[in-house]
mmCIF file of C-alpha atoms in Angstrom:
data_model
loop_
_atom_site.group_PDB
_atom_site.id
_atom_site.type_symbol
_atom_site.label_atom_id
_atom_site.label_comp_id
_atom_site.label_asym_id
_atom_site.label_seq_id
_atom_site.Cartn_x
_atom_site.Cartn_y
_atom_site.Cartn_z
ATOM 1 C CA UNK A 213 0.000 0.000 0.000
ATOM 2 C CA UNK A 214 1.556 3.320 -1.026
ATOM 3 C CA UNK A 215 2.551 5.592 1.823
ATOM 4 C CA UNK A 216 0.379 8.652 2.252
ATOM 5 C CA UNK A 217 2.277 11.823 1.494
ATOM 6 C CA UNK A 218 2.567 14.152 4.456
ATOM 7 C CA UNK A 219 1.749 17.816 3.900
ATOM 8 C CA UNK A 220 4.785 20.015 3.693
ATOM 9 C CA UNK A 221 5.572 21.850 6.907
ATOM 10 C CA UNK A 222 4.814 25.546 6.833
ATOM 11 C CA UNK A 223 7.769 27.847 7.344
ATOM 12 C CA UNK A 224 7.840 29.552 10.743
ATOM 13 C CA UNK A 225 6.226 32.942 10.666
ATOM 14 C CA UNK A 226 8.689 35.787 10.854
ATOM 15 C CA UNK A 227 8.115 38.312 13.620
ATOM 16 C CA UNK A 228 6.545 41.487 12.316
ATOM 17 C CA UNK A 229 9.020 44.331 12.516
ATOM 18 C CA UNK A 230 7.506 47.659 13.417
ATOM 19 C CA UNK A 231 8.204 50.550 11.119
ATOM 20 C CA UNK A 232 11.139 52.650 12.155
ATOM 21 C CA UNK A 233 12.724 55.863 11.003
ATOM 22 C CA UNK A 234 16.076 54.041 11.263
ATOM 23 C CA UNK A 235 17.777 57.182 12.517
ATOM 24 C CA UNK A 236 20.292 57.299 15.359
ATOM 25 C CA UNK A 237 18.442 60.215 16.933
ATOM 26 C CA UNK A 238 16.536 60.501 20.207
ATOM 27 C CA UNK A 239 13.487 62.176 18.625
ATOM 28 C CA UNK A 240 13.286 59.555 15.898
ATOM 29 C CA UNK A 241 13.595 56.756 18.444
ATOM 30 C CA UNK A 242 10.823 58.302 20.529
ATOM 31 C CA UNK A 243 8.566 58.542 17.485
ATOM 32 C CA UNK A 244 9.292 54.892 16.704
ATOM 33 C CA UNK A 245 7.450 54.148 19.965
ATOM 34 C CA UNK A 246 4.735 56.815 20.149
ATOM 35 C CA UNK A 247 4.469 58.246 16.638
ATOM 36 C CA UNK A 248 1.651 55.988 15.461
ATOM 37 C CA UNK A 249 -1.852 57.425 15.407
ATOM 38 C CA UNK A 250 -3.789 56.905 18.674
ATOM 39 C CA UNK A 251 -0.774 55.943 20.793
ATOM 40 C CA UNK A 252 -0.431 59.241 22.652
ATOM 41 C CA UNK A 253 -4.194 59.446 23.122
ATOM 42 C CA UNK A 254 -4.105 56.008 24.746
ATOM 43 C CA UNK A 255 -1.375 57.338 27.042
ATOM 44 C CA UNK A 256 -3.636 60.290 27.857
ATOM 45 C CA UNK A 257 -6.376 57.888 28.926
ATOM 46 C CA UNK A 258 -4.045 55.721 31.001
ATOM 47 C CA UNK A 259 -2.677 58.752 32.864
ATOM 48 C CA UNK A 260 -6.005 58.580 34.713
ATOM 49 C CA UNK A 261 -5.124 55.132 36.055
ATOM 50 C CA UNK A 262 -5.693 51.504 34.984
ATOM 51 C CA UNK A 263 -8.421 51.001 32.380
ATOM 52 C CA UNK A 264 -10.233 48.053 30.917
ATOM 53 C CA UNK A 265 -10.114 47.566 27.169
ATOM 54 C CA UNK A 266 -13.836 48.331 26.854
ATOM 55 C CA UNK A 267 -13.430 51.595 28.786
ATOM 56 C CA UNK A 268 -10.530 52.659 26.583
ATOM 57 C CA UNK A 269 -12.542 51.922 23.458
ATOM 58 C CA UNK A 270 -15.512 53.904 24.791
ATOM 59 C CA UNK A 271 -13.381 56.975 25.545
ATOM 60 C CA UNK A 272 -11.470 56.899 22.253
ATOM 61 C CA UNK A 273 -14.303 57.477 19.778
ATOM 62 C CA UNK A 274 -13.218 56.758 16.231
ATOM 63 C CA UNK A 275 -10.642 54.064 16.927
ATOM 64 C CA UNK A 276 -11.424 50.588 15.625
ATOM 65 C CA UNK A 277 -11.110 47.570 17.906
ATOM 66 C CA UNK A 278 -8.342 46.124 15.724
ATOM 67 C CA UNK A 279 -6.286 49.311 15.809
ATOM 68 C CA UNK A 280 -6.753 49.727 19.559
ATOM 69 C CA UNK A 281 -5.665 46.148 20.214
ATOM 70 C CA UNK A 282 -2.649 46.611 17.942
ATOM 71 C CA UNK A 283 -1.567 49.854 19.611
ATOM 72 C CA UNK A 284 -1.892 48.350 23.090
ATOM 73 C CA UNK A 285 0.211 45.374 22.026
ATOM 74 C CA UNK A 286 2.846 47.705 20.591
ATOM 75 C CA UNK A 287 2.849 49.714 23.830
ATOM 76 C CA UNK A 288 3.414 46.542 25.838
ATOM 77 C CA UNK A 289 6.291 45.538 23.589
ATOM 78 C CA UNK A 290 7.809 49.023 23.877
ATOM 79 C CA UNK A 291 7.604 48.953 27.672
ATOM 80 C CA UNK A 292 5.090 51.800 27.845
ATOM 81 C CA UNK A 293 2.162 49.825 29.256
ATOM 82 C CA UNK A 294 1.362 46.491 30.787
ATOM 83 C CA UNK A 295 -1.712 44.325 31.096
ATOM 84 C CA UNK A 296 -2.670 42.676 34.363
ATOM 85 C CA UNK A 297 -5.623 40.811 35.810
ATOM 86 C CA UNK A 298 -7.571 42.336 38.647
ATOM 87 C CA UNK A 299 -7.702 40.285 41.865
ATOM 88 C CA UNK A 300 -10.778 38.105 42.586
ATOM 89 C CA UNK A 301 -13.716 38.330 42.538
ATOM 90 C CA UNK A 302 -13.180 40.426 39.419
ATOM 91 C CA UNK A 303 -12.131 38.532 36.322
ATOM 92 C CA UNK A 304 -11.336 41.613 34.267
ATOM 93 C CA UNK A 305 -7.956 42.674 32.944
ATOM 94 C CA UNK A 306 -6.727 46.262 32.853
ATOM 95 C CA UNK A 307 -4.019 48.192 31.067
ATOM 96 C CA UNK A 308 -1.793 50.622 32.923
ATOM 97 C CA UNK A 309 1.274 52.694 32.219
ATOM 98 C CA UNK A 310 4.745 51.657 33.243
ATOM 99 C CA UNK A 311 7.243 54.100 34.705
ATOM 100 C CA UNK A 312 8.484 54.747 31.172
ATOM 101 C CA UNK A 313 4.923 55.359 30.006
ATOM 102 C CA UNK A 314 4.343 57.865 32.813
ATOM 103 C CA UNK A 315 7.443 59.656 31.608
ATOM 104 C CA UNK A 316 5.315 60.912 28.716
ATOM 105 C CA UNK A 317 3.279 63.132 31.068
ATOM 106 C CA UNK A 318 5.266 66.326 30.383
ATOM 107 C CA UNK A 319 5.094 65.508 26.661
ATOM 108 C CA UNK A 320 1.297 65.296 26.792
ATOM 109 C CA UNK A 321 1.110 68.423 28.947
ATOM 110 C CA UNK A 322 3.225 70.361 26.440
ATOM 111 C CA UNK A 323 1.148 69.094 23.525
ATOM 112 C CA UNK A 324 -2.051 70.113 25.320
ATOM 113 C CA UNK A 325 -0.671 73.603 25.886
ATOM 114 C CA UNK A 326 0.502 73.870 22.281
ATOM 115 C CA UNK A 327 -2.807 72.614 20.888
ATOM 116 C CA UNK A 328 -5.139 74.638 23.136
ATOM 117 C CA UNK A 329 -5.388 77.625 20.725
ATOM 118 C CA UNK A 330 -6.871 75.268 18.127
ATOM 119 C CA UNK A 331 -9.903 74.771 20.402
ATOM 120 C CA UNK A 332 -11.276 78.258 19.840
ATOM 121 C CA UNK A 333 -14.278 76.732 18.096
ATOM 122 C CA UNK A 334 -15.772 73.282 18.594
ATOM 123 C CA UNK A 335 -16.611 71.501 15.361
ATOM 124 C CA UNK A 336 -19.976 69.714 15.029
ATOM 125 C CA UNK A 337 -18.197 66.377 14.608
ATOM 126 C CA UNK A 338 -15.970 66.785 17.684
ATOM 127 C CA UNK A 339 -16.439 64.270 20.476
ATOM 128 C CA UNK A 340 -15.685 65.432 24.013
ATOM 129 C CA UNK A 341 -15.105 63.856 27.413
ATOM 130 C CA UNK A 342 -14.822 65.833 30.635
ATOM 131 C CA UNK A 343 -11.510 64.271 31.656
ATOM 132 C CA UNK A 344 -9.871 65.507 28.439
ATOM 133 C CA UNK A 345 -9.689 68.897 30.179
ATOM 134 C CA UNK A 346 -7.633 67.474 33.049
ATOM 135 C CA UNK A 347 -4.155 67.986 31.601
ATOM 136 C CA UNK A 348 -4.783 71.538 30.339
ATOM 137 C CA UNK A 349 -6.287 72.528 33.686
ATOM 138 C CA UNK A 350 -3.505 70.873 35.667
ATOM 139 C CA UNK A 351 -0.979 73.372 34.356
ATOM 140 C CA UNK A 352 -3.122 76.275 35.563
ATOM 141 C CA UNK A 353 -3.183 74.848 39.097
ATOM 142 C CA UNK A 354 0.532 74.310 39.607
ATOM 143 C CA UNK A 355 0.863 77.373 41.834
ATOM 144 C CA UNK A 356 -1.316 75.884 44.582
ATOM 145 C CA UNK A 357 0.506 75.207 47.849
ATOM 146 C CA UNK A 358 -2.247 73.206 49.569
ATOM 147 C CA UNK A 359 -2.323 69.510 48.787
ATOM 148 C CA UNK A 360 -5.502 67.582 48.191
ATOM 149 C CA UNK A 361 -8.026 66.176 45.779
ATOM 150 C CA UNK A 362 -9.892 68.714 43.683
ATOM 151 C CA UNK A 363 -13.149 67.707 42.036
ATOM 152 C CA UNK A 364 -13.896 69.526 38.783
ATOM 153 C CA UNK A 365 -17.436 69.874 37.468
ATOM 154 C CA UNK A 366 -18.044 70.812 33.840
ATOM 155 C CA UNK A 367 -21.208 70.668 31.768
ATOM 156 C CA UNK A 368 -19.553 67.714 30.017
ATOM 157 C CA UNK A 369 -19.107 65.749 33.243
ATOM 158 C CA UNK A 370 -16.815 65.438 36.239
ATOM 159 C CA UNK A 371 -13.252 64.418 36.989
ATOM 160 C CA UNK A 372 -10.821 64.999 39.827
ATOM 161 C CA UNK A 373 -7.201 66.062 40.141
ATOM 162 C CA UNK A 374 -4.454 65.644 42.694
ATOM 163 C CA UNK A 375 -3.178 69.172 43.320
ATOM 164 C CA UNK A 376 -0.310 70.662 45.288
ATOM 165 C CA UNK A 377 3.351 69.642 44.979
ATOM 166 C CA UNK A 378 2.923 69.248 41.267
ATOM 167 C CA UNK A 379 5.343 70.120 38.550
ATOM 168 C CA UNK A 380 8.973 69.984 39.558
ATOM 169 C CA UNK A 381 12.284 69.406 37.862
ATOM 170 C CA UNK A 382 13.924 66.029 37.900
ATOM 171 C CA UNK A 383 17.641 65.515 37.790
ATOM 172 C CA UNK A 384 18.838 66.412 34.326
ATOM 173 C CA UNK A 385 16.279 69.190 33.933
ATOM 174 C CA UNK A 386 13.348 67.100 32.755
ATOM 175 C CA UNK A 387 9.896 68.112 33.913
ATOM 176 C CA UNK A 388 8.189 65.693 36.262
ATOM 177 C CA UNK A 389 4.980 65.480 38.261
ATOM 178 C CA UNK A 390 4.788 64.316 41.858
ATOM 179 C CA UNK A 391 1.348 63.653 43.245
ATOM 180 C CA UNK A 392 0.495 64.033 46.927
ATOM 181 C CA UNK A 393 -0.666 60.847 48.576
ATOM 182 C CA UNK A 394 0.272 58.769 45.560
ATOM 183 C CA UNK A 395 3.290 56.937 44.252
ATOM 184 C CA UNK A 396 5.638 58.883 42.005
ATOM 185 C CA UNK A 397 3.995 57.358 38.960
ATOM 186 C CA UNK A 398 0.411 57.159 40.192
ATOM 187 C CA UNK A 399 -2.670 58.458 38.421
ATOM 188 C CA UNK A 400 -2.529 62.116 37.417
ATOM 189 C CA UNK A 401 -6.294 62.525 37.448
ATOM 190 C CA UNK A 402 -9.367 60.423 38.119
ATOM 191 C CA UNK A 403 -12.551 59.731 36.212
ATOM 192 C CA UNK A 404 -15.822 60.989 37.606
ATOM 193 C CA UNK A 405 -16.415 62.551 41.026
ATOM 194 C CA UNK A 406 -13.960 61.962 43.857
ATOM 195 C CA UNK A 407 -14.968 59.876 46.877
ATOM 196 C CA UNK A 408 -13.847 62.499 49.405
ATOM 197 C CA UNK A 409 -12.680 65.663 47.650
ATOM 198 C CA UNK A 410 -10.945 68.408 49.603
ATOM 199 C CA UNK A 411 -12.585 71.038 47.376
ATOM 200 C CA UNK A 412 -14.766 71.346 44.299
ATOM 201 C CA UNK A 413 -14.809 73.845 41.467
ATOM 202 C CA UNK A 414 -17.590 74.404 38.952
ATOM 203 C CA UNK A 415 -16.759 76.052 35.635
ATOM 204 C CA UNK A 416 -17.417 75.931 31.917
ATOM 205 C CA UNK A 417 -15.194 74.281 29.341
ATOM 206 C CA UNK A 418 -14.368 77.630 27.756
ATOM 207 C CA UNK A 419 -13.196 78.976 31.122
ATOM 208 C CA UNK A 420 -11.090 75.874 31.628
ATOM 209 C CA UNK A 421 -9.375 76.457 28.283
ATOM 210 C CA UNK A 422 -8.904 80.151 29.066
ATOM 211 C CA UNK A 423 -7.109 79.205 32.279
ATOM 212 C CA UNK A 424 -4.984 76.667 30.432
ATOM 213 C CA UNK A 425 -3.880 79.263 27.871
ATOM 214 C CA UNK A 426 -3.074 81.864 30.502
ATOM 215 C CA UNK A 427 -5.905 84.169 29.446
ATOM 216 C CA UNK A 428 -6.849 84.486 33.102
ATOM 217 C CA UNK A 429 -5.573 83.265 36.433
ATOM 218 C CA UNK A 430 -7.643 81.056 38.686
ATOM 219 C CA UNK A 431 -7.861 83.870 41.237
ATOM 220 C CA UNK A 432 -9.253 86.241 38.590
ATOM 221 C CA UNK A 433 -11.765 83.660 37.345
ATOM 222 C CA UNK A 434 -12.984 83.035 40.898
ATOM 223 C CA UNK A 435 -13.332 86.744 41.652
ATOM 224 C CA UNK A 436 -15.330 87.499 38.502
ATOM 225 C CA UNK A 437 -17.647 84.562 39.151
ATOM 226 C CA UNK A 438 -16.623 82.344 36.245
ATOM 227 C CA UNK A 439 -15.363 79.682 38.663
ATOM 228 C CA UNK A 440 -17.383 78.628 41.704
ATOM 229 C CA UNK A 441 -15.459 77.105 44.612
ATOM 230 C CA UNK A 442 -17.214 74.702 46.982
ATOM 231 C CA UNK A 443 -15.806 73.447 50.271
ATOM 232 C CA UNK A 444 -14.570 74.727 53.624
ATOM 233 C CA UNK A 445 -11.066 73.293 53.975
ATOM 234 C CA UNK A 446 -7.630 74.841 53.408
ATOM 235 C CA UNK A 447 -7.579 73.939 49.712
ATOM 236 C CA UNK A 448 -10.941 75.594 49.086
ATOM 237 C CA UNK A 449 -9.773 78.668 50.988
ATOM 238 C CA UNK A 450 -6.650 78.948 48.829
ATOM 239 C CA UNK A 451 -8.723 78.554 45.676
ATOM 240 C CA UNK A 452 -10.860 81.493 46.819
ATOM 241 C CA UNK A 453 -7.740 83.548 47.466
ATOM 242 C CA UNK A 454 -8.357 83.695 51.219
#
C-alpha cells in the first residue's frame, strides 16, 4: 500500500518588525514608539489610572477595535504599558502605564498647551469627554501650595485632580509630576467625582481652556464669578484667594 504523502511543513512565521525611522536620533527613536496614530491618546487615557479595554474603546471614539488592540500590544512591547488581571472576585484585565509610560506626562502636557489655541471653536463632529480637560487645567493649578483632591465639574461631566506639589524638575532638567498621597507614577487625574474631595470647582469648558492658555488666572476667574469654589477646607480657601 503506497505511503500517504505528508503535507509540507509551513515555514515559521517571521516576527513582524515595526516601522522605524532608522535614525540614530533621540526624537526619531521616541517617534518609533509613540508616533503611530492613537498611541499618545491612549497614554492620555491611562494617565487617569488603569483602564479596561472596553473603557478605553468607549473613551477613544473613532478608533477601531483592531487598531486599539494593535496599539496596546505595541505599547506593551515598547515597555510603555502592561496588562494585568484584577484580583478576585473580578475577572477583568486592565491596562496601565509603566514608569516609562508615565514619563510621557510632560510631553502630553506640552502638547495640550501647544494645541489649546486650536480649540477656539468646537466643530460639530468633535467628540468630548470631561476628563480631556484634566491635563490643560492641571498646568493652571501648579501654583497651589495646599495639597488635596480637587473635584472639577463641567457641563460635560466630572473628573478629579491631585493638586499641590505638582510640577517639579527632575535631575537632568526634565519636567516631572509628583502627586500628593500617591506613588511617584500614580494616576494624574481620576474619572468621575472623587470619593472624598478636599474642594470642588464648577466652571465651563471655555473657562477651563482660558485658564490653560493663561488668558486668566484662577484667582481672577474666581473673583469674577466664572469659577465657583465649593468646600470649607484649606484647599478651598486657597482657591478662593483667602
